Short mmCIF file of C-alpha atoms (C1' of nucleotides) in Angstrom, two decimals:
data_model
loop_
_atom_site.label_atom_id
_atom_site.label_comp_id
_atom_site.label_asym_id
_atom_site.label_seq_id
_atom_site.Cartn_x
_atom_site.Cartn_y
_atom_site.Cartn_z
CA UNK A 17 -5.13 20.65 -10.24
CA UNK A 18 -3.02 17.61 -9.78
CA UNK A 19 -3.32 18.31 -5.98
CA UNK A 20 -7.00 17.62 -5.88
CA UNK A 21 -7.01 14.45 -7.13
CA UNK A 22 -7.13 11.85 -3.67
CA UNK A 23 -3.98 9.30 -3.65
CA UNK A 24 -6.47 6.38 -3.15
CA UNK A 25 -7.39 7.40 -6.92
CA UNK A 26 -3.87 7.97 -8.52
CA UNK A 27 -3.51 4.34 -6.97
CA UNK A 28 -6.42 3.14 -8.96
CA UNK A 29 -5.42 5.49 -12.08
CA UNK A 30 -2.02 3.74 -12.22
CA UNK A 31 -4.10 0.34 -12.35
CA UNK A 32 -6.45 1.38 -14.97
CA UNK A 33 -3.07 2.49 -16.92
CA UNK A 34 -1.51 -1.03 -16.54
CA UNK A 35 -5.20 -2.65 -17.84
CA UNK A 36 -5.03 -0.38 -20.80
CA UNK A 37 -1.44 -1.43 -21.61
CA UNK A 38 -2.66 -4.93 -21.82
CA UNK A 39 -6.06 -4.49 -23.53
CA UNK A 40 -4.55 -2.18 -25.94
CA UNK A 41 -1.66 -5.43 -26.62
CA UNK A 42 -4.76 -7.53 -27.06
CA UNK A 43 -6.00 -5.42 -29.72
CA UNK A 44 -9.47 -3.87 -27.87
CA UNK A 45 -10.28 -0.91 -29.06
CA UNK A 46 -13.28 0.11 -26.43
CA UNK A 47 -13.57 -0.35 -22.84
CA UNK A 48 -16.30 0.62 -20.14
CA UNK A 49 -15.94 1.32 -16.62
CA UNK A 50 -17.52 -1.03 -15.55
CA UNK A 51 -15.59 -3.52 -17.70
CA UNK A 52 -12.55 -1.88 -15.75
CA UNK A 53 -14.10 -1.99 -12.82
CA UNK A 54 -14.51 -5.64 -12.58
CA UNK A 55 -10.88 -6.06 -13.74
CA UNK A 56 -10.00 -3.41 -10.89
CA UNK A 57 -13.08 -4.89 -7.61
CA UNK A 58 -13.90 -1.35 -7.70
CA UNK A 59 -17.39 -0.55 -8.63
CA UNK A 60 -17.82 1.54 -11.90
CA UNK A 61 -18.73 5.10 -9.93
CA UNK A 62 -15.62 5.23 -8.64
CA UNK A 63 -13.48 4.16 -12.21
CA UNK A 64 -15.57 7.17 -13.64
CA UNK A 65 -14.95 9.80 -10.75
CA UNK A 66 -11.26 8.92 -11.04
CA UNK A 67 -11.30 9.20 -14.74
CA UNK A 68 -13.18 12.42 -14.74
CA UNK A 69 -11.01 14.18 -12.79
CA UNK A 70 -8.39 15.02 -16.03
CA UNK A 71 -11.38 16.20 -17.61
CA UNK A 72 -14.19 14.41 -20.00
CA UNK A 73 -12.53 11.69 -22.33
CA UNK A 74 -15.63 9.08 -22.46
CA UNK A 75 -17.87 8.58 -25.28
CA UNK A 76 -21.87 8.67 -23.49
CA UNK A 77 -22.60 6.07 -25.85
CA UNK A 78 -19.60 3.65 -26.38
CA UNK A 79 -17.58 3.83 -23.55
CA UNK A 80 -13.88 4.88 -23.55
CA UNK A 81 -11.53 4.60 -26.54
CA UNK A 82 -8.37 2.28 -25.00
CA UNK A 83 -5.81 3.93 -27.19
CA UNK A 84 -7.14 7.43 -26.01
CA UNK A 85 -7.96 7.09 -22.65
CA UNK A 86 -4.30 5.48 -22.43
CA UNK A 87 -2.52 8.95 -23.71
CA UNK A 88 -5.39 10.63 -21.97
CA UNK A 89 -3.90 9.44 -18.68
CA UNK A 90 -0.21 9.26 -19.72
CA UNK A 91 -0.08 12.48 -20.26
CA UNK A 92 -1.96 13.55 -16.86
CA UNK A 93 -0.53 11.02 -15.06
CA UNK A 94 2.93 12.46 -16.16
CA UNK A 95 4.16 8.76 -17.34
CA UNK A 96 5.34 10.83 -20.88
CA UNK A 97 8.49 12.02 -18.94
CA UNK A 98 11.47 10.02 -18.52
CA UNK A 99 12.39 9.07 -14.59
CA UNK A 100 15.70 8.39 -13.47
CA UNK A 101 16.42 6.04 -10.56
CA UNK A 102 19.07 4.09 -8.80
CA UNK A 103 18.99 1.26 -6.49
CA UNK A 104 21.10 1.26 -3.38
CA UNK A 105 21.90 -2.50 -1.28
CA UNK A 106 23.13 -5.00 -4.01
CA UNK A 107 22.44 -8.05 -2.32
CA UNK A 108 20.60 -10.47 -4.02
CA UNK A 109 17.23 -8.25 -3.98
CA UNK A 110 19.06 -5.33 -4.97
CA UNK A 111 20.49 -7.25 -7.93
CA UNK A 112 17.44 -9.17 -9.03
CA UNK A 113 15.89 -5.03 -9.50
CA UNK A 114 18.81 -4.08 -11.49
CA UNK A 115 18.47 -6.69 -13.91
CA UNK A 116 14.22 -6.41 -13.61
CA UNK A 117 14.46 -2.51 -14.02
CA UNK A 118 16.19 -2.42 -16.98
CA UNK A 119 13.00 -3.29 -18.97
CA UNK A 120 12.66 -0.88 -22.12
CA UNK A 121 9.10 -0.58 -22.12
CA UNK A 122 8.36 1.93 -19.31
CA UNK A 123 9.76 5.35 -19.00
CA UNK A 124 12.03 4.48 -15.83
CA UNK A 125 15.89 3.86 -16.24
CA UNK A 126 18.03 2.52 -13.43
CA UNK A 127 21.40 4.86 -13.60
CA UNK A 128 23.19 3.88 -11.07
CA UNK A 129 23.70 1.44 -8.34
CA UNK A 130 25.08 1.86 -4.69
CA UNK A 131 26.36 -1.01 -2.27
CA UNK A 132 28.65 -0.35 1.27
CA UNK A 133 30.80 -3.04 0.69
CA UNK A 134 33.67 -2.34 -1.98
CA UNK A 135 34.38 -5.14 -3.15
CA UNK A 136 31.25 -6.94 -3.90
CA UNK A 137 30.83 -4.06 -6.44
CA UNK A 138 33.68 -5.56 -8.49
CA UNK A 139 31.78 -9.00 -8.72
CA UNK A 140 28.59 -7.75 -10.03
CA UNK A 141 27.97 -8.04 -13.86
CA UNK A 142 25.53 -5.08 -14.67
CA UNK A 143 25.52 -2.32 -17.75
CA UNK A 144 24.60 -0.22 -14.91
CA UNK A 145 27.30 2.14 -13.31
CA UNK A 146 28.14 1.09 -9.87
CA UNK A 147 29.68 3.48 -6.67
CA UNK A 148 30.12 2.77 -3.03
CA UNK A 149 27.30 4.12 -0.40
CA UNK A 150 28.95 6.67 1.19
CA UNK A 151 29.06 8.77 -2.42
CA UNK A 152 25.27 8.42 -2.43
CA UNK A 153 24.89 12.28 -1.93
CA UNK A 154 27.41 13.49 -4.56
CA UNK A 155 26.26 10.83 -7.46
CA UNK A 156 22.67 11.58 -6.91
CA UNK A 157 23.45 15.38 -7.17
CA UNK A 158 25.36 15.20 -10.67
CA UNK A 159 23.27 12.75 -12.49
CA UNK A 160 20.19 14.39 -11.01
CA UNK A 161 18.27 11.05 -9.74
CA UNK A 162 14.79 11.56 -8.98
CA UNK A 163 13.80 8.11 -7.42
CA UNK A 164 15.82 5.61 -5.35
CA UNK A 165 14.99 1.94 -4.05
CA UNK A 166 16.35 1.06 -0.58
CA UNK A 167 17.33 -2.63 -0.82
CA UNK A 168 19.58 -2.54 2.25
CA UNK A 169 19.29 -4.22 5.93
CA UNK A 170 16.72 -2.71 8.26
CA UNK A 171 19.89 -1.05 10.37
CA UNK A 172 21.02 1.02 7.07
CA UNK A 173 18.04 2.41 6.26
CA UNK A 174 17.78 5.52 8.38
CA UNK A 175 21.49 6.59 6.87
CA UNK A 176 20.03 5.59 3.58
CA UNK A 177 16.89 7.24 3.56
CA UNK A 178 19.44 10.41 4.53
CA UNK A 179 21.67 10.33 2.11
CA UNK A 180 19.07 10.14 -0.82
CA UNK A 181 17.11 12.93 0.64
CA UNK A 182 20.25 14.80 0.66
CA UNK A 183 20.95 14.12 -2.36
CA UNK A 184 17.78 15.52 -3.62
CA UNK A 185 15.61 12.47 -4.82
CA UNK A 186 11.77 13.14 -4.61
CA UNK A 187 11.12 9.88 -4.16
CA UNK A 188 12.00 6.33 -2.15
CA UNK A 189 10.72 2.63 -2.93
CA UNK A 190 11.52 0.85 0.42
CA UNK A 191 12.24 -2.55 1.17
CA UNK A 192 13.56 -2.56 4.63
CA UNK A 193 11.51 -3.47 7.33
CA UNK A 194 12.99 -0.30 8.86
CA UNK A 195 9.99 2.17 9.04
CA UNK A 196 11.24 5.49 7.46
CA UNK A 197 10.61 9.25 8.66
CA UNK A 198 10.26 11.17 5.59
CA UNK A 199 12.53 14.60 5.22
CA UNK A 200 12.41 17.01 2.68
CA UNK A 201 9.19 16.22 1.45
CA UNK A 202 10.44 12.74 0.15
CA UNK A 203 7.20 10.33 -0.78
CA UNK A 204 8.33 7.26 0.58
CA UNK A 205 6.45 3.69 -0.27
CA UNK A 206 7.49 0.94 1.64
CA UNK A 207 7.34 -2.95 0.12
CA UNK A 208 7.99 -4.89 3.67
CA UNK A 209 7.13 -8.73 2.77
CA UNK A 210 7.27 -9.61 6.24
CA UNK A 211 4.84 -6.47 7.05
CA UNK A 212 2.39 -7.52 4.06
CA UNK A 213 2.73 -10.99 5.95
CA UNK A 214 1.60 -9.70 8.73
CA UNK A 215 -0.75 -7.39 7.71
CA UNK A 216 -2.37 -10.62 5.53
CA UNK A 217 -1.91 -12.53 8.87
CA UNK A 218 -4.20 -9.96 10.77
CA UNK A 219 -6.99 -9.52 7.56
CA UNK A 220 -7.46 -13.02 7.42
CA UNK A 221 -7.64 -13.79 11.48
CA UNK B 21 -14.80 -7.30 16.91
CA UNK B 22 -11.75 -7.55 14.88
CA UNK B 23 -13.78 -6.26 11.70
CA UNK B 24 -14.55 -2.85 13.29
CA UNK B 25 -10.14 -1.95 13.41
CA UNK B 26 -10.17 0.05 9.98
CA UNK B 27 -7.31 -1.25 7.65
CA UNK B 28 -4.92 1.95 7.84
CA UNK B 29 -4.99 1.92 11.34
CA UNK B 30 -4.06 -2.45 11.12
CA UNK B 31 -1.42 -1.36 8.82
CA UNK B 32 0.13 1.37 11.53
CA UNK B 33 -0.16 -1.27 14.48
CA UNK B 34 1.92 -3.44 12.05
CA UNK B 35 4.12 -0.60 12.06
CA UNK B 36 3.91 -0.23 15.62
CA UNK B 37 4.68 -3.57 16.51
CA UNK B 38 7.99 -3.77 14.39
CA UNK B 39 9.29 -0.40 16.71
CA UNK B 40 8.63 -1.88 19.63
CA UNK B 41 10.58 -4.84 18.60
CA UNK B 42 13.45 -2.48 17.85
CA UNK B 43 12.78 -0.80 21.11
CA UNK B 44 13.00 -4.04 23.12
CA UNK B 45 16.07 -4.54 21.30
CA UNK B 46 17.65 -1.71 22.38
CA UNK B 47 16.61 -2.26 26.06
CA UNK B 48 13.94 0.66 26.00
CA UNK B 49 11.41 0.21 28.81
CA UNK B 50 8.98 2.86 28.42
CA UNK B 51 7.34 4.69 24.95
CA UNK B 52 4.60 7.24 24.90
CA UNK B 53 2.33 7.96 21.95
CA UNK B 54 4.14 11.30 21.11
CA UNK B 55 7.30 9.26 20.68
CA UNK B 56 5.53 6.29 18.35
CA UNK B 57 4.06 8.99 16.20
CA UNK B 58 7.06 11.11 15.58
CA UNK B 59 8.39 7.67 14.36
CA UNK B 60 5.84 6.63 12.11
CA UNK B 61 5.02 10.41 10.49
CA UNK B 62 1.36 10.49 12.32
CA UNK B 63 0.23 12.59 15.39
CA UNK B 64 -0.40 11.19 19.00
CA UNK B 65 -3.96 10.80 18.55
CA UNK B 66 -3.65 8.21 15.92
CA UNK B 67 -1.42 6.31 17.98
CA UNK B 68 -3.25 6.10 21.38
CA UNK B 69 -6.86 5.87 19.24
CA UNK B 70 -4.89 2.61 17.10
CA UNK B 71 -3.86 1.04 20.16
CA UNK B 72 -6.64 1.47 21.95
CA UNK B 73 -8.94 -0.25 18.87
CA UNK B 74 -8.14 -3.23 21.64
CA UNK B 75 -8.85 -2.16 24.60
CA UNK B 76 -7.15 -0.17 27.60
CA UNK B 77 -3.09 -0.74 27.65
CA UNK B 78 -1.09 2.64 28.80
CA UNK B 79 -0.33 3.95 32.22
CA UNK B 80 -1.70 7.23 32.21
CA UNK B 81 0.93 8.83 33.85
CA UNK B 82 4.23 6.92 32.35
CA UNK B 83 2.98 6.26 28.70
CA UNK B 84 3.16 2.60 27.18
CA UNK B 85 5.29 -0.16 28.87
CA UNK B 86 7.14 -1.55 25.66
CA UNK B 87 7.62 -5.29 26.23
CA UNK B 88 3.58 -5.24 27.81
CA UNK B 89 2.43 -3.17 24.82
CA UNK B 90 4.28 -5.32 22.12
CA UNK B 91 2.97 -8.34 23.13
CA UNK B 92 -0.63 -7.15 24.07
CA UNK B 93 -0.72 -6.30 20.10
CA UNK B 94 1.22 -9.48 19.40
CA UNK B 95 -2.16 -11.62 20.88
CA UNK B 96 -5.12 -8.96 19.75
CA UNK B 97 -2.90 -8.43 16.09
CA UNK B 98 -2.45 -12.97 16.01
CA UNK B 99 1.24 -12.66 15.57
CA UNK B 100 1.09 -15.50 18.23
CA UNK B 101 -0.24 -18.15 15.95
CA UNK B 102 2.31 -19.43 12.74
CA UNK B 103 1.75 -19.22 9.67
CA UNK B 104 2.57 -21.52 6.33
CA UNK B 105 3.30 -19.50 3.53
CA UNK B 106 4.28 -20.92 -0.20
CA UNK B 107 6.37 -18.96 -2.80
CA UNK B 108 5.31 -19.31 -6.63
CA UNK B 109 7.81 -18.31 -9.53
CA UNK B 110 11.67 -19.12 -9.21
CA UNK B 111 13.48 -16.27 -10.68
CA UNK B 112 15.77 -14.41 -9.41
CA UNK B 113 13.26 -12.62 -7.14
CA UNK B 114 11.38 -15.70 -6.15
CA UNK B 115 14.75 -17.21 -5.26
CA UNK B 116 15.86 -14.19 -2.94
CA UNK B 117 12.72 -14.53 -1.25
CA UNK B 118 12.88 -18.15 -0.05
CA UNK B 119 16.19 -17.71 1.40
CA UNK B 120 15.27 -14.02 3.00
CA UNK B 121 11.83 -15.78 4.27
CA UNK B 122 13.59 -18.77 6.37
CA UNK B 123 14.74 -15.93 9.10
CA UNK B 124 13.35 -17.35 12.63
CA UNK B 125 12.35 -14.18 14.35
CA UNK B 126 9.02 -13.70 12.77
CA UNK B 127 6.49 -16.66 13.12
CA UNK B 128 5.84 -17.27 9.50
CA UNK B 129 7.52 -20.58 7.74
CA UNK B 130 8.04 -21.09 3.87
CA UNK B 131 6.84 -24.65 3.34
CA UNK B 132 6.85 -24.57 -0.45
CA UNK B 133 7.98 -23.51 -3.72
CA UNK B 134 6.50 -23.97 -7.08
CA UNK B 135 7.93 -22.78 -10.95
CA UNK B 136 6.30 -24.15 -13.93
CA UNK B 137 10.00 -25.05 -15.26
CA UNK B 138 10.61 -28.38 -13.99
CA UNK B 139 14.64 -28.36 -14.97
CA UNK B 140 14.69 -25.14 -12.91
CA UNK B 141 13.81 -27.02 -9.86
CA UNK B 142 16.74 -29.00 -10.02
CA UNK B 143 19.24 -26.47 -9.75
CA UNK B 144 17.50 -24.98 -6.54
CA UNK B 145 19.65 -25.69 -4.04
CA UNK B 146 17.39 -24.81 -0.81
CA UNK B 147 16.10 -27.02 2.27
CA UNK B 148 12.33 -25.75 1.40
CA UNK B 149 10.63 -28.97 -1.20
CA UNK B 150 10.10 -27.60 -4.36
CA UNK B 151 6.94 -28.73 -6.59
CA UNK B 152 5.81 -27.92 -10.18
CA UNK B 153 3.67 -25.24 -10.49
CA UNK B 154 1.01 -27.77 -11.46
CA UNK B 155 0.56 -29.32 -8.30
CA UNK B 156 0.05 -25.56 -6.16
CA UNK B 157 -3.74 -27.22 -5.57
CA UNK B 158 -2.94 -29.97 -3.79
CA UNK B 159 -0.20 -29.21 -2.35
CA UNK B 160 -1.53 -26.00 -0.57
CA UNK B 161 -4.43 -27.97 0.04
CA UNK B 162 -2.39 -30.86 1.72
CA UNK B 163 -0.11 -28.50 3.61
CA UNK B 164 -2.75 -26.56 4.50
CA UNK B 165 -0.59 -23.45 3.31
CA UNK B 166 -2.41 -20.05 4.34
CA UNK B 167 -0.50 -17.45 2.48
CA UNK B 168 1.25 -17.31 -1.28
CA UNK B 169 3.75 -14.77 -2.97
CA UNK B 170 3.55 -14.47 -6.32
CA UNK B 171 7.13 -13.53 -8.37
CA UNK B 172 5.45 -14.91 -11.71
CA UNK B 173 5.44 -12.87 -14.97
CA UNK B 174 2.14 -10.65 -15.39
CA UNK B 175 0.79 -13.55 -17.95
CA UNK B 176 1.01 -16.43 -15.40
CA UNK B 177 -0.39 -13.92 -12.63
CA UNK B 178 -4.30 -14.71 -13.18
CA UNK B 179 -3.92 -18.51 -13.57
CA UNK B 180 -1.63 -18.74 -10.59
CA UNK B 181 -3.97 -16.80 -8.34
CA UNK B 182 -6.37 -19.19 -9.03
CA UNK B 183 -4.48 -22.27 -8.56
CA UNK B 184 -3.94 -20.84 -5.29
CA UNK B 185 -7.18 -19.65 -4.38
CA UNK B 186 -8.38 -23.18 -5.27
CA UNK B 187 -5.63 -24.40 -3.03
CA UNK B 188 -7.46 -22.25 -0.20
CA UNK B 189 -4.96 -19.78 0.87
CA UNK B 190 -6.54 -17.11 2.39
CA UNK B 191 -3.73 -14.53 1.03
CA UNK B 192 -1.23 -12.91 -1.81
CA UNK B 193 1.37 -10.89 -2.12
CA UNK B 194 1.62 -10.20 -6.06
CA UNK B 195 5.08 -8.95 -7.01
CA UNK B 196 3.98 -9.31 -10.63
CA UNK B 197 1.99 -6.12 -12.14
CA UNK B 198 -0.69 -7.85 -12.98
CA UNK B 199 -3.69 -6.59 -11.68
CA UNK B 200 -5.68 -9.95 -9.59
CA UNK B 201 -8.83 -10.14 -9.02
CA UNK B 202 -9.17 -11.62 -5.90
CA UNK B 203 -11.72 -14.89 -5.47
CA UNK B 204 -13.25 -16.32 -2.57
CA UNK B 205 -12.16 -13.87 -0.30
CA UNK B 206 -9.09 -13.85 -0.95
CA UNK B 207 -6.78 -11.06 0.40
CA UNK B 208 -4.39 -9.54 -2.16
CA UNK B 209 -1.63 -7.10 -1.55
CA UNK B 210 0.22 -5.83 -4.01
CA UNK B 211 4.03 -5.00 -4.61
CA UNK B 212 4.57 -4.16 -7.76
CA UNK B 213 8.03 -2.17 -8.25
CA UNK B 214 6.91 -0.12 -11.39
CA UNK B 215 3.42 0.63 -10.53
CA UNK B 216 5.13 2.44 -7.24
CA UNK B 217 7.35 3.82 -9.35
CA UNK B 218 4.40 5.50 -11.17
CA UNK B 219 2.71 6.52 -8.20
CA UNK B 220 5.84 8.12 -6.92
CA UNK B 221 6.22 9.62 -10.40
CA UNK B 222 2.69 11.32 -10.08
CA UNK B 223 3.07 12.52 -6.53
CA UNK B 224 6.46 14.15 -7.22
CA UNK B 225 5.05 15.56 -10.08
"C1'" DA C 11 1.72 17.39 35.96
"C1'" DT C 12 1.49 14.23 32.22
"C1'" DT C 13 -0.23 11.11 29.33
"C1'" DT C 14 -3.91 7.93 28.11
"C1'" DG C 15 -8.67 6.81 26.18
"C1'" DT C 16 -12.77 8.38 23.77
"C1'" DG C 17 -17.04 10.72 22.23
"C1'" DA C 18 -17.77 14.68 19.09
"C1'" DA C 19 -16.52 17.39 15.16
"C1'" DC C 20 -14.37 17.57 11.08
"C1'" DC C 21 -12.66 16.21 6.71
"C1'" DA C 22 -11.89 13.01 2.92
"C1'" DA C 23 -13.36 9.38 -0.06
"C1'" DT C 24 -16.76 6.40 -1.79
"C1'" DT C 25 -21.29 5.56 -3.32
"C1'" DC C 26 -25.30 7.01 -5.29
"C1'" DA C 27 -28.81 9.19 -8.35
"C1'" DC C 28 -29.64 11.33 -12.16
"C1'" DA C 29 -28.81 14.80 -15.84
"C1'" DG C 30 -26.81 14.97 -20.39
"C1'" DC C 31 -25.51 13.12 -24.57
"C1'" DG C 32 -24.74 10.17 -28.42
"C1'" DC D 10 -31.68 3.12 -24.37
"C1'" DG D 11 -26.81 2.76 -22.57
"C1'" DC D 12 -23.03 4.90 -20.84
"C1'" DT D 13 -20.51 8.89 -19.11
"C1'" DG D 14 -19.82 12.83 -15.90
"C1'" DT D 15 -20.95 15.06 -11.57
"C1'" DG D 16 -23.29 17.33 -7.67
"C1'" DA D 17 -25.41 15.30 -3.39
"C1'" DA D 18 -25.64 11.91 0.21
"C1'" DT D 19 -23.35 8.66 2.79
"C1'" DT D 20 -19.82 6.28 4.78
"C1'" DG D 21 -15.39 5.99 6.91
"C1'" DG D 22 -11.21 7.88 9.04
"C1'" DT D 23 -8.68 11.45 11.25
"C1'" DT D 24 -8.31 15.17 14.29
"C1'" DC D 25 -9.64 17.37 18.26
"C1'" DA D 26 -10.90 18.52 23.11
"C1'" DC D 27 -11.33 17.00 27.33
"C1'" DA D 28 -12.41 13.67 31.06
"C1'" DA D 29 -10.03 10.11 33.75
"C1'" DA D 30 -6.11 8.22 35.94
"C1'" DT D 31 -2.06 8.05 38.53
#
DNA sequence: ATTTGTGAACCAATTCACAGCG
DNA sequence: CGCTGTGAATTGGTTCACAAAT
């Protein structure tokens, strides 16, 4: 079932979830779709269709229940299981994620952290074990890591990329400009600033 | 004619272009579409139909000629023309990005950076002038900045968007989950670390 | 002989219109 | 009556098949 639903819409689904977060921390108790809509520039058919597709939750009359429609899509969503994830590159992106990702309020815990050079791992002050790159494959394996984030130089990627797929995450967050072929059937995202630039550069032409 | 390029195919030139940097780099000559699409995870016909959203470019019988290709895209994509970007939110993150953003191979320029902590911007120690957050309107306005990064907290997202809307940037990268509603055409992209964290969690689900 | 460029066919996603329900 | 849920219509994007070029 969760194969049906179009990634465009798990996009938007993980928005709505954020929204409800916050409007449930504000204390609203009911929410329409087309109130999320206009939080969302998406038009109110298409908050519906997305909702709709984990089954009816709405009331016809009063909208959607925040509290409920937040567990509602927790639950579908799959945000109710705990995620494991390390970071690998500890330069000063890499480091300002270890710190960021160490927030207790979602269900994602940073494990471990991976850097190529030795002895920069002895200078960094984290909670958060720390290893050298080339155990990537053996670290991932043990602790069973599901998610990495490649904060490395666009000439380390490839290996990266590599190594975590060997290692068996499902998943990569990239930051390299370095465009990544996917193995294994690893999801990869990438987050290039310079290619957001640039894409921004061409929208706005 | 710029409006008819859908935006998935913009984002894959973008991706095209930074390979045939890489590919100038390493002194290749000559690339077909076969080759760009086993790099970038799509078939062939995606690649030639992309390129050819601007007109006729390949030899029929030898493929693409790299350096002729890259900057053909370079003119029709406006990677030719420079652009003023202005970093709001100081943090760690913020930080990394104005020293990553000063690297002189792309054409885009950080001209500014703004935190609402006026001590903070003391202890910057950067070549890039520094402003109070207060001042983003006239200072974007003045500078004629065209494109903003956001590394604020998810309360000061809205507000800042706005100050730089008002400023007349014609672009955002938001690293902060807040979801922005964009304003007088304003372009927003979005890089929020936990929401792909999410979506990876739901597609590896 | 290959490889591009492109109209046509196909498939996916968004938008719409309206039934159903409180 | 207002708002949700959903099949139907529409739009948009990808894939395909093949003509054109060298």
């Amino acid at each position: 079932m969760k194969n049906k639903v179009p990634i465009p819409s798990l996009e938007r689904l993980c928005s709505i979830y954020h929204i409800l977060e916050q409007l449930e921390k504000n204390g609203t108790e009911k929410v329409s779709s087309a109130q999320l809509g206009k939080e969302l520039c998406v038009n109110a058919y298409s908050v519906r269709k997305d909702i709709s597709y984990f089954g009816e939750i709405g009331n016809c009359r009063a909208g959607y229940e925040v509290s409920r429609l937040k567990e509602h899509l927790k639950v579908n969503l799959g945000f109710d299981i705990a995620r494991t994830i390390c970071v690998v590159g500890l330069g000063r992106l890499g480091c300002a994620i270890l710190d960021y990702g160490l927030l207790p309020e979602s269900d994602f815990s940073i494990v471990a952290g991976f850097d190529s050079n030795i002895n920069k791992l002895e200078t960094i002050h984290t909670d958060i074990p720390l290893y050298p790159a080339h155990e990537i494959v053996t670290v991932v394996k043990r602790k069973k890591i599901e998610l990495g984030v490649m904060a490395v130089p666009g000439d380390a990627a490839a290996e990266t990329a590599r190594r975590l797929s060997d290692g068996g995450v499902r998943g990569i967050v990239n930051f390299s400009p370095a465009v990544i072929k996917s193995q294994n059937n690893v999801f990869i995202r990438n987050m290039d600033l310079v290619g957001e630039f640039r894409i921004l550069s061409v929208l706005t032409n």
